[in-house]
Each structure stands twice: as C-alpha cells, then as structure tokens.
JSON list of C-alpha atoms in Angstrom, two decimals:
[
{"chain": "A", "resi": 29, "resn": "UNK", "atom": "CA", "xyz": [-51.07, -15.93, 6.13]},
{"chain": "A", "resi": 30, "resn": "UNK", "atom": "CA", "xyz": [-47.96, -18.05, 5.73]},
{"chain": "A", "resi": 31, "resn": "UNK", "atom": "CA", "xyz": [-44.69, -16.78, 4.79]},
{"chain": "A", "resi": 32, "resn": "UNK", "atom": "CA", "xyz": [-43.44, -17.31, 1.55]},
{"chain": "A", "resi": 33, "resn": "UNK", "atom": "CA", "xyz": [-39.38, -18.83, 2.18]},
{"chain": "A", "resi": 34, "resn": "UNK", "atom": "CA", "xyz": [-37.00, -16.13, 1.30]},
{"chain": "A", "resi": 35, "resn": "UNK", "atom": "CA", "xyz": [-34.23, -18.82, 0.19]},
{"chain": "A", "resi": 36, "resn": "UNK", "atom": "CA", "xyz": [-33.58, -20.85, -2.53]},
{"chain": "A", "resi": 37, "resn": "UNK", "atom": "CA", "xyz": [-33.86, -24.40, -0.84]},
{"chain": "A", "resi": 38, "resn": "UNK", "atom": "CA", "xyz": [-32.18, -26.69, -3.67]},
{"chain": "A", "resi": 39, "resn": "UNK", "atom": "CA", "xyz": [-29.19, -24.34, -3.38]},
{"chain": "A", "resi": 40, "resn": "UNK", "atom": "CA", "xyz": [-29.29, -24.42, 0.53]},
{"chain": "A", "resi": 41, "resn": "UNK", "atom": "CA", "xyz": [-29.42, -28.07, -0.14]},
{"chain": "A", "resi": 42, "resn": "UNK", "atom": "CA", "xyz": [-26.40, -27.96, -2.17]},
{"chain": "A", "resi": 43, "resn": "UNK", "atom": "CA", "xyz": [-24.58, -26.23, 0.51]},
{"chain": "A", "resi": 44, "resn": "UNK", "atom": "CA", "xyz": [-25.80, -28.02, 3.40]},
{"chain": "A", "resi": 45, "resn": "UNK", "atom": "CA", "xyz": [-24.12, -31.22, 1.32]},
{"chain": "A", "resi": 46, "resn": "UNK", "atom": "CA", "xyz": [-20.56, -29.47, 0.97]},
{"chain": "A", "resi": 47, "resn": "UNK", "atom": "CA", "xyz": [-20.45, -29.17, 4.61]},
{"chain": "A", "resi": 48, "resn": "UNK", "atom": "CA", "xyz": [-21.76, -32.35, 5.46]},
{"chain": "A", "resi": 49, "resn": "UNK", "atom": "CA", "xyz": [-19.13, -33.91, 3.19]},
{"chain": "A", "resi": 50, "resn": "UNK", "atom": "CA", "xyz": [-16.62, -31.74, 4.43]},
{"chain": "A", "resi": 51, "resn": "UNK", "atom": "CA", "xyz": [-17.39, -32.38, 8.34]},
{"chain": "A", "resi": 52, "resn": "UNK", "atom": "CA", "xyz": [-19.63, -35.08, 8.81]},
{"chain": "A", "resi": 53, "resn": "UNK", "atom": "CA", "xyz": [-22.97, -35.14, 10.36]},
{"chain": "A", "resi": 54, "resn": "UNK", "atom": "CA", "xyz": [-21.92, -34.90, 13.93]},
{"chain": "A", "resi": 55, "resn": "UNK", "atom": "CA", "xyz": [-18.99, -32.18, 13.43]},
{"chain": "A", "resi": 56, "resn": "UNK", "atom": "CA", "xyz": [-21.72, -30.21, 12.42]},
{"chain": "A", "resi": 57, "resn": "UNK", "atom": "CA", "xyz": [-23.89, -28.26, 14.09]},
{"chain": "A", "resi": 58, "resn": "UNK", "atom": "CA", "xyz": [-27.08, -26.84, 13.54]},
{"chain": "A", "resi": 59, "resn": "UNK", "atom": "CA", "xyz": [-25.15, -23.13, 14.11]},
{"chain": "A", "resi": 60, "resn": "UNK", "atom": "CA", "xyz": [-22.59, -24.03, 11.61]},
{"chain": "A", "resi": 61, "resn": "UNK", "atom": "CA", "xyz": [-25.53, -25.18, 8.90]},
{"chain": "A", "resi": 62, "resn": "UNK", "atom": "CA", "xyz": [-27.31, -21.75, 9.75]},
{"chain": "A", "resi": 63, "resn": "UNK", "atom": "CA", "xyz": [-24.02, -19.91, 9.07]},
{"chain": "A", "resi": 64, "resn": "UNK", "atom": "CA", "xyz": [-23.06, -21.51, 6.13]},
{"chain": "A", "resi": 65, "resn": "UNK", "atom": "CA", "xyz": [-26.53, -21.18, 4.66]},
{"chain": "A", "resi": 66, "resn": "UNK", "atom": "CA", "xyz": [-26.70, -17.46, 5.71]},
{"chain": "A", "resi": 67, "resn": "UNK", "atom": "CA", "xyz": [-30.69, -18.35, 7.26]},
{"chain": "A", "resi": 68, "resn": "UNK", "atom": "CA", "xyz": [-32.02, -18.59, 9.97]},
{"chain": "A", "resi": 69, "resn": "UNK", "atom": "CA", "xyz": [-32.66, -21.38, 12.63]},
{"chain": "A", "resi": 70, "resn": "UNK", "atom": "CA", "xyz": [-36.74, -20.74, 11.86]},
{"chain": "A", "resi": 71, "resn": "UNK", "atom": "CA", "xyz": [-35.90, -21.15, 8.13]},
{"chain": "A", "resi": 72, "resn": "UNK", "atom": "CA", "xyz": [-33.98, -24.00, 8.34]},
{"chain": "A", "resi": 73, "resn": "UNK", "atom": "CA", "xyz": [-36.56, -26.00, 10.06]},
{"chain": "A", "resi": 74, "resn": "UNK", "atom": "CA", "xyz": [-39.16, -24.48, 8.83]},
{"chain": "A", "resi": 75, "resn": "UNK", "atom": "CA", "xyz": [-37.70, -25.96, 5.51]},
{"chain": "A", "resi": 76, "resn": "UNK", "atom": "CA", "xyz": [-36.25, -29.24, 6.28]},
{"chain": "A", "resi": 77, "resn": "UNK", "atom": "CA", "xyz": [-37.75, -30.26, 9.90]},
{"chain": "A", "resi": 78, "resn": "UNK", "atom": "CA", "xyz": [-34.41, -30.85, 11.81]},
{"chain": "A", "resi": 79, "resn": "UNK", "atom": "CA", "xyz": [-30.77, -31.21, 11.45]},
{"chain": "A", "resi": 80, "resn": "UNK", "atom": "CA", "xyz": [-31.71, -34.76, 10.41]},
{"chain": "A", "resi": 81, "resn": "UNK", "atom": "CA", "xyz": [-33.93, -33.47, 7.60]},
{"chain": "A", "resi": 82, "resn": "UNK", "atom": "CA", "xyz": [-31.41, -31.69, 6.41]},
{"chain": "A", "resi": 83, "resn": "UNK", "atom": "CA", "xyz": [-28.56, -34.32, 6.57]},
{"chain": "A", "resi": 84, "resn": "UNK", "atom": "CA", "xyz": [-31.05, -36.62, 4.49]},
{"chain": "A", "resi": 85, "resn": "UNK", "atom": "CA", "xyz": [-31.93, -34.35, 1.65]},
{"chain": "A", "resi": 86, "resn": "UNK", "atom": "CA", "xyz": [-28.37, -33.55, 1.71]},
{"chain": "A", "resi": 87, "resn": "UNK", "atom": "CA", "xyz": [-27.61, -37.10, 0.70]},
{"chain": "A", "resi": 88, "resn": "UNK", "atom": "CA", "xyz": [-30.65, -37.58, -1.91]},
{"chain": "A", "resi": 89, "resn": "UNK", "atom": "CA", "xyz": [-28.94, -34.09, -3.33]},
{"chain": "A", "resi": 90, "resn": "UNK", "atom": "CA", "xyz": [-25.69, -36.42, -3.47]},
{"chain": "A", "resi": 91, "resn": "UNK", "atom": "CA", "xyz": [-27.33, -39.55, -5.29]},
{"chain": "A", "resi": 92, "resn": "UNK", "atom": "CA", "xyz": [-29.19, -37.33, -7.93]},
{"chain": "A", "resi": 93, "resn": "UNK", "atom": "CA", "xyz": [-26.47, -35.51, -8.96]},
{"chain": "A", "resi": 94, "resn": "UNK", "atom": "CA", "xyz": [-22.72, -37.24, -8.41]},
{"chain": "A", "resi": 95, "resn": "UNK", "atom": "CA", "xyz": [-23.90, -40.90, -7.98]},
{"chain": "A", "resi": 96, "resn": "UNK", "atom": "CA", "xyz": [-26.08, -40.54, -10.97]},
{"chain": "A", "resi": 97, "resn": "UNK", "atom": "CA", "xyz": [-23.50, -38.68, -12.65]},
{"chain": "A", "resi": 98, "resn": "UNK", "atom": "CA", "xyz": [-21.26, -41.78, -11.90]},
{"chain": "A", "resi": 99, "resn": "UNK", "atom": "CA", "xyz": [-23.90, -44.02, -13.13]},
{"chain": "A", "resi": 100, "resn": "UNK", "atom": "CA", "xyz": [-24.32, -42.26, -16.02]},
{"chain": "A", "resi": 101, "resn": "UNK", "atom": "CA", "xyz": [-20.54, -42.79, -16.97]},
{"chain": "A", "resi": 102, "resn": "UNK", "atom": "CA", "xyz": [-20.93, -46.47, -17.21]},
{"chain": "A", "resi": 103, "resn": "UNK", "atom": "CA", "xyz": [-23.48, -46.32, -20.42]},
{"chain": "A", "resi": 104, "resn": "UNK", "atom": "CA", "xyz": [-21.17, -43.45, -21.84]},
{"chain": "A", "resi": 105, "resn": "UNK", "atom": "CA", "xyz": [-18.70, -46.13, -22.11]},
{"chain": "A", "resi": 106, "resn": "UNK", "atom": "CA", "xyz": [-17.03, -47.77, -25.31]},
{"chain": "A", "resi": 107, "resn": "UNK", "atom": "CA", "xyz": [-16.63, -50.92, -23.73]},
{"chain": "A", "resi": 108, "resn": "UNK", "atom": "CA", "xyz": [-17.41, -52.15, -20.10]},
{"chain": "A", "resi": 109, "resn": "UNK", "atom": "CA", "xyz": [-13.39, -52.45, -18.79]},
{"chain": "A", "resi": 110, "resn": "UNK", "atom": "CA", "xyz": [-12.79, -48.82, -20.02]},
{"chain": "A", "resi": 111, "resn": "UNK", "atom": "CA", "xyz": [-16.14, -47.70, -18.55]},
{"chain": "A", "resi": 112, "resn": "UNK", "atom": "CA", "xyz": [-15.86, -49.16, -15.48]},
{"chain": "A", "resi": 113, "resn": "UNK", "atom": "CA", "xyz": [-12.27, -48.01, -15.27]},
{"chain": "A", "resi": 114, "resn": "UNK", "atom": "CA", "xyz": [-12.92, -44.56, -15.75]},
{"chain": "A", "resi": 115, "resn": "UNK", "atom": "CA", "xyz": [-16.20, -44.97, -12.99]},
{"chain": "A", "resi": 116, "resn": "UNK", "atom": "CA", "xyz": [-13.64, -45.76, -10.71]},
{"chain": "A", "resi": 117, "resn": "UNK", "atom": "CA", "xyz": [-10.88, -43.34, -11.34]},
{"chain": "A", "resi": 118, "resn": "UNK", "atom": "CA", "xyz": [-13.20, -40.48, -11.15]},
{"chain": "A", "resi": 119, "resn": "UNK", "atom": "CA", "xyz": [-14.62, -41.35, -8.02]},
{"chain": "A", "resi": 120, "resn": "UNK", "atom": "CA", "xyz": [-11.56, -42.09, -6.58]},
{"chain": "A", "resi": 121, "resn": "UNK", "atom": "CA", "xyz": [-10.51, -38.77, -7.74]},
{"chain": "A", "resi": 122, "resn": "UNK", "atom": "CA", "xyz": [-13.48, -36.77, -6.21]},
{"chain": "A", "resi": 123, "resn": "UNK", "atom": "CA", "xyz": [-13.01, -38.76, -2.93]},
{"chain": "A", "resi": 124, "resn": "UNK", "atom": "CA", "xyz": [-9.50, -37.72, -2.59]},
{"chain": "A", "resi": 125, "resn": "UNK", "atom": "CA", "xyz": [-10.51, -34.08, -3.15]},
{"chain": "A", "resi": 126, "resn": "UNK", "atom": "CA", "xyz": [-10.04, -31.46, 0.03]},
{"chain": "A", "resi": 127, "resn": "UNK", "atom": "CA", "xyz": [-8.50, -33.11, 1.76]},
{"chain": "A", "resi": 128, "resn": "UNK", "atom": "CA", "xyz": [-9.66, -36.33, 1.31]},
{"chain": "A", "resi": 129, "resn": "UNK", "atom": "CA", "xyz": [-13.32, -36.14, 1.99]},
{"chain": "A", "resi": 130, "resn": "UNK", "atom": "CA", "xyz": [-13.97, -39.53, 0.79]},
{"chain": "A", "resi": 131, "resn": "UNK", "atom": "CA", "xyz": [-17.60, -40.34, -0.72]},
{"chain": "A", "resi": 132, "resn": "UNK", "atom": "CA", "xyz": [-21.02, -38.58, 1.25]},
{"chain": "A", "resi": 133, "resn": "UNK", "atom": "CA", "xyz": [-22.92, -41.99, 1.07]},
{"chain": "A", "resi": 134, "resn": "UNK", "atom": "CA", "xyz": [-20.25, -44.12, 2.35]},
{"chain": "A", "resi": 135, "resn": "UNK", "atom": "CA", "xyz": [-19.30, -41.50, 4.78]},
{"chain": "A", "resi": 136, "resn": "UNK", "atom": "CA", "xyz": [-23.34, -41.15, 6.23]},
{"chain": "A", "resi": 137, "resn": "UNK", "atom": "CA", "xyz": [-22.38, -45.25, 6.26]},
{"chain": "A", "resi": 138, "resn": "UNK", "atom": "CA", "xyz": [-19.52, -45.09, 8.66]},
{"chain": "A", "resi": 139, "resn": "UNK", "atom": "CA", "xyz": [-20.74, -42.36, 10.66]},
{"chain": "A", "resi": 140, "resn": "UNK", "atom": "CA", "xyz": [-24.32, -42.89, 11.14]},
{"chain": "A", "resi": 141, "resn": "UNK", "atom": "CA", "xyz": [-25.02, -46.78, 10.76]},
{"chain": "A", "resi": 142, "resn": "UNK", "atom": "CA", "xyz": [-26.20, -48.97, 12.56]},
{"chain": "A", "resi": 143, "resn": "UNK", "atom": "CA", "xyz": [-28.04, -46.72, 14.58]},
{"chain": "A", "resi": 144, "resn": "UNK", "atom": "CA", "xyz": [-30.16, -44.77, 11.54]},
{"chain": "A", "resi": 145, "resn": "UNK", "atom": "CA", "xyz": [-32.16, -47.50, 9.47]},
{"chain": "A", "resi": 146, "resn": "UNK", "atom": "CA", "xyz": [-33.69, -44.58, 7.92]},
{"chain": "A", "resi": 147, "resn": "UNK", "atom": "CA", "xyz": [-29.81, -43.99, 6.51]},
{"chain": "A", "resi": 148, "resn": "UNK", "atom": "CA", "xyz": [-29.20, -47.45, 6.22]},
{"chain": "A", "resi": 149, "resn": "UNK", "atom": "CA", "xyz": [-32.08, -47.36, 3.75]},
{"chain": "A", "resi": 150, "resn": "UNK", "atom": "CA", "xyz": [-31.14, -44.35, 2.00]},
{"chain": "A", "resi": 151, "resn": "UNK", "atom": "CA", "xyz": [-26.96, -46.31, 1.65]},
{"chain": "A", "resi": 152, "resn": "UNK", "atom": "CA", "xyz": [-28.75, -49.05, 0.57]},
{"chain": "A", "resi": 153, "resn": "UNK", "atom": "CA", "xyz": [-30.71, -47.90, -2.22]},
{"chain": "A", "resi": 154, "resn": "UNK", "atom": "CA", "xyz": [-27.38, -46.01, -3.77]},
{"chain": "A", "resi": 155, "resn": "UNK", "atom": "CA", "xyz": [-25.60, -48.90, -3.34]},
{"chain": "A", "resi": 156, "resn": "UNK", "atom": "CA", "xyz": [-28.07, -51.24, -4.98]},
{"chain": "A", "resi": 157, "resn": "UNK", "atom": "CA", "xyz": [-28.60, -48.94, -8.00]},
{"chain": "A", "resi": 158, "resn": "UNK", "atom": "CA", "xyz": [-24.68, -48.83, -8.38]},
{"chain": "A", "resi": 159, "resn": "UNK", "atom": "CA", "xyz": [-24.41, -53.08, -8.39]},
{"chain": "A", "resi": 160, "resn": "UNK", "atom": "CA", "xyz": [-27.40, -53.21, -10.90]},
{"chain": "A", "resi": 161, "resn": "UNK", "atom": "CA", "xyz": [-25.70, -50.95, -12.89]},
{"chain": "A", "resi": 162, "resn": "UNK", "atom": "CA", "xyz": [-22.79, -52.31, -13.38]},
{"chain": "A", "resi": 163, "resn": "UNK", "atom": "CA", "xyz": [-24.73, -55.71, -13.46]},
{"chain": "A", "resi": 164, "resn": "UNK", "atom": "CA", "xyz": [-26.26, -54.59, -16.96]},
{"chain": "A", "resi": 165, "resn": "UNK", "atom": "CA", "xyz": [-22.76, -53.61, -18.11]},
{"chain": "A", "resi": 166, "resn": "UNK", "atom": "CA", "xyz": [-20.92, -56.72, -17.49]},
{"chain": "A", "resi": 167, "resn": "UNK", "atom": "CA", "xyz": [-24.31, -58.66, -18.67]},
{"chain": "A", "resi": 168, "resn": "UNK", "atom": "CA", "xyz": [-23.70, -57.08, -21.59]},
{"chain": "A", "resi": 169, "resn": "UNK", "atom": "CA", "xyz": [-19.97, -57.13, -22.04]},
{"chain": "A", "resi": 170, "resn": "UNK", "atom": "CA", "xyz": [-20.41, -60.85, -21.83]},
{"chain": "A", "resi": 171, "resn": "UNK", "atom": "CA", "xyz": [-22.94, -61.40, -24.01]},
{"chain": "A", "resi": 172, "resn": "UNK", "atom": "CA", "xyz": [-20.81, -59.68, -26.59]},
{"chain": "A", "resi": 173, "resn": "UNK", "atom": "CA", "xyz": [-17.55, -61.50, -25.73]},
{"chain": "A", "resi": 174, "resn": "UNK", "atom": "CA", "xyz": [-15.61, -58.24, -24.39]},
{"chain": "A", "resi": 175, "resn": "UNK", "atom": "CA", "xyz": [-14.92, -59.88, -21.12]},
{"chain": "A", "resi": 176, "resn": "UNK", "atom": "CA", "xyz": [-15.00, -63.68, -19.02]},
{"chain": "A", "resi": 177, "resn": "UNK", "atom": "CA", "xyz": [-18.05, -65.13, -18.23]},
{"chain": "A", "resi": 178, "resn": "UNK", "atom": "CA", "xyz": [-16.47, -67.00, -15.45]},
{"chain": "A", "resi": 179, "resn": "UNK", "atom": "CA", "xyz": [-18.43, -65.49, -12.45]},
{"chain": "A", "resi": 180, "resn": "UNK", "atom": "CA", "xyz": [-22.21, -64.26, -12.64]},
{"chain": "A", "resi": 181, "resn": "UNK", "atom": "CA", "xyz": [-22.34, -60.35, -13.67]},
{"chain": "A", "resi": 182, "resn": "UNK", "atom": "CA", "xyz": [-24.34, -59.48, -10.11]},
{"chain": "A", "resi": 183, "resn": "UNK", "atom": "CA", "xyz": [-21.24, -61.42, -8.22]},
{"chain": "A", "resi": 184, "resn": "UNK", "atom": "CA", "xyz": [-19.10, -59.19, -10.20]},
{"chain": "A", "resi": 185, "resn": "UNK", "atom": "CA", "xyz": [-20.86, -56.28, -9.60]},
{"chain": "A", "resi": 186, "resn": "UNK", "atom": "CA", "xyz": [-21.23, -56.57, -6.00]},
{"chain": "A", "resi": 187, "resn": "UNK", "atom": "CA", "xyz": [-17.53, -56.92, -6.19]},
{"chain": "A", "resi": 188, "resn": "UNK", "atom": "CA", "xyz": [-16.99, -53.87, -7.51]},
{"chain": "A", "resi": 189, "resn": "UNK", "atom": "CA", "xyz": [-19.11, -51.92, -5.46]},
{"chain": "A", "resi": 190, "resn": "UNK", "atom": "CA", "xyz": [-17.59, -53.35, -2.45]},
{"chain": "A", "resi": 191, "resn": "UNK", "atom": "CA", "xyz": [-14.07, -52.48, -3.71]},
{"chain": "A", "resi": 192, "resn": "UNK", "atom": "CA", "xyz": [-15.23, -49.16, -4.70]},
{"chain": "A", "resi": 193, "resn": "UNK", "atom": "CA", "xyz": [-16.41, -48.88, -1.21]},
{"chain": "A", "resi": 194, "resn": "UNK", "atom": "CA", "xyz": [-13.19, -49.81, 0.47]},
{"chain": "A", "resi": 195, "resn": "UNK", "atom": "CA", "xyz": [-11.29, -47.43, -1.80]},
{"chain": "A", "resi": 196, "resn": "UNK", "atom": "CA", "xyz": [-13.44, -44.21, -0.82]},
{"chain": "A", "resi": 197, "resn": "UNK", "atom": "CA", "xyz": [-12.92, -45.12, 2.98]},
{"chain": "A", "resi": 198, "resn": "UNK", "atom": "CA", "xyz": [-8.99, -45.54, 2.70]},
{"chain": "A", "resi": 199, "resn": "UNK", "atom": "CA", "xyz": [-9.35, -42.08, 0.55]},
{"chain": "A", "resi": 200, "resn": "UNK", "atom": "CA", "xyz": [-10.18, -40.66, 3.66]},
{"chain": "A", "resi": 201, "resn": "UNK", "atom": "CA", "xyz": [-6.94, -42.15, 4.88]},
{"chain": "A", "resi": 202, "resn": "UNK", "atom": "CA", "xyz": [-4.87, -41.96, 1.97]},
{"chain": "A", "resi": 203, "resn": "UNK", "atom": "CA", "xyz": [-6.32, -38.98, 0.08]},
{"chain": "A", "resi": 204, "resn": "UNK", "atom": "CA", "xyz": [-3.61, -39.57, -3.00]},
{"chain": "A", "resi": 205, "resn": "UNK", "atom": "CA", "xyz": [-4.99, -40.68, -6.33]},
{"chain": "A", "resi": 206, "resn": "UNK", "atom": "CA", "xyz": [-1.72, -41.55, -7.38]},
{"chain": "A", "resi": 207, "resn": "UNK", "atom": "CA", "xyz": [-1.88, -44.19, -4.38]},
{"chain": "A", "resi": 208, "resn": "UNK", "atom": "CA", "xyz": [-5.01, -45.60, -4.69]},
{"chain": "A", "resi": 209, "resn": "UNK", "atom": "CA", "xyz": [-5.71, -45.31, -8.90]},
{"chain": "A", "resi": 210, "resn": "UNK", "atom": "CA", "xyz": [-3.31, -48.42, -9.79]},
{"chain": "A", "resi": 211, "resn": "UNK", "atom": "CA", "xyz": [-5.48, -50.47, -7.14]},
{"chain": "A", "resi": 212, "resn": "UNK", "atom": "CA", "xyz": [-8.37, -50.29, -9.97]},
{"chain": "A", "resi": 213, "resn": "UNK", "atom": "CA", "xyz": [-6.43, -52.49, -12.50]},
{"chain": "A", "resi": 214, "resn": "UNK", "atom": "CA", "xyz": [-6.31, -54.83, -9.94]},
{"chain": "A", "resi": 215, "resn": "UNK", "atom": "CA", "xyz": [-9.69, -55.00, -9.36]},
{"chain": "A", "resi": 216, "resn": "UNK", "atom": "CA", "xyz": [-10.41, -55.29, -13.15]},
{"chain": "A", "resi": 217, "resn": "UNK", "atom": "CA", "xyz": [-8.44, -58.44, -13.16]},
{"chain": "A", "resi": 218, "resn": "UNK", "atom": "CA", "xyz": [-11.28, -60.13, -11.62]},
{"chain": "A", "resi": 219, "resn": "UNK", "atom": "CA", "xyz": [-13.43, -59.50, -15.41]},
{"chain": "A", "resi": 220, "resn": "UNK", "atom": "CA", "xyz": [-11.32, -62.22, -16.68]}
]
C-alpha cells in the first residue's frame, strides 16, 4: 500500500523557489531544501526525484506565476510605452529585492548553462514567450500609430528582452532601483 504524501507539494514548491532564488542552485543543498521544507529526504524525492527535480519545478513555479504575472502586465496596459515601462520597472523592482536576488530564470541562466540543456530549454521557453509578447504589443502599437515603425516589432522585442536581461544580472550587482529604473527610458528610446 503506498503512502499517501503528508505535504502540500505546490507550497513546498513555492518554498523550494524562495531559496533557490535566494541562494542559487549550487549554494543549496539538499539538507538546506529538507530544512526549509520541514520534510524529509524520502519525501522530497519521493516527490520531486532529485535536487534537480526540484530546482526545475522550482523554476516552472517561477514562469507560471511572476513571469506570467509580468506578461500579463503588458495587455493590462493603456498604451504599449506605458505598458512596457511599467513591465520593466516592476521587474527591476522585484530583482533588486533582498538583497538583490536578481530574476530565478536568468539566474538558473548564469549558474547552470551551458552545461544543463534541459535548463537551457526551460530559459528558453520563458524567454521566447516574453519576446512574443511584447512582439504583439509593439505589432499593435504600430499598427495604431502609438509608436515608430522603424525596426520590425520581433527586433524590438528581442531588444527588450535582452536589455531586460542585462538589467536583472547588474541587479544582482547593483541591487538599487533608483540606479537601474532611469536606464528603462533609455531603452524606450529605441520605440521611436
């Protein structure tokens, strides 16, 4: 007869993210996960496999709930400069939080790649969803005339991701909003 789990695994998940975030995959240890989880070594792989398991549903925790969240924000929008503004102060604001933890995808990026193509994947798939969402916005904040249609909206949009992705790395360096906020307008200069 098989046990029946005697923890609440999307919460565990949630957890196990904080301190990924917080420490990084290699900082932490399988120990630390157990403690922080209050389970047991059995449990946890029981549950998730490995450390590894773990660390990934960790991250597809991350992209369902902030990423999307983020993602979300950009429809919510009155008009793409202000919605893509705001995208980009708030993460830059959540990156810069304790500490500076920067951003859990583009932190499993710097840590883990290119040695994890399983990772890579994961990175990749976040990252895509974020360009093609910001694609449709500028497609249609050009169509209606709110902004330059002097470079292709998927140009534009890998832009921005890419600039989004260098500002939650130096938020692990700089972990000051004030710093790194006026950066955005710059980057909006390049919607013409």
């Amino acid at each position: 007869m098989a046990r029946t789990r005697e923890f609440d695994t999307e919460a565990a998940v949630g957890r196990a993210m904080e301190l990924f975030w917080s420490r990084g995959y290699e900082a932490t240890s399988v120990r630390d996960l157990t403690e922080h989880l209050r389970i047991g070594q059995g449990s946890l792989y029981a549950a998730f496999g490995d450390k590894d398991g773990l660390y990934r549903a960790a991250l597809e925790h991350y992209r369902s709930t902030l990423a999307a969240a983020a993602l979300r924000s950009l429809e919510q929008g009155a008009d793409a400069r202000s919605a893509i503004r705001t995208m980009l102060i708030e993460r830059i604001r959540i990156a810069v939080e304790h500490d500076g933890r920067g951003c859990l995808v583009v932190n499993a990026a710097c840590e883990r790649l290119p040695a994890d193509p399983a990772i890579r994947r994961m990175v990749r798939d976040v990252q895509e969803a974020s360009r093609d969402a910001l694609a449709e916005v500028l497609r249609v904040a050009i169509a209606r005339g709110e902004i330059a249609a002097q470079h292709d909206p998927h140009t534009l949009a890998t832009f921005l991701v890419t600039f989004l992705n260098g500002l939650l790395v130096s938020s692990k360096i700089t972990p000051d909003a004030h710093t790194l906020e006026p950066l955005v307008e710059v980057a909006l200069v390049a919607l013409g």
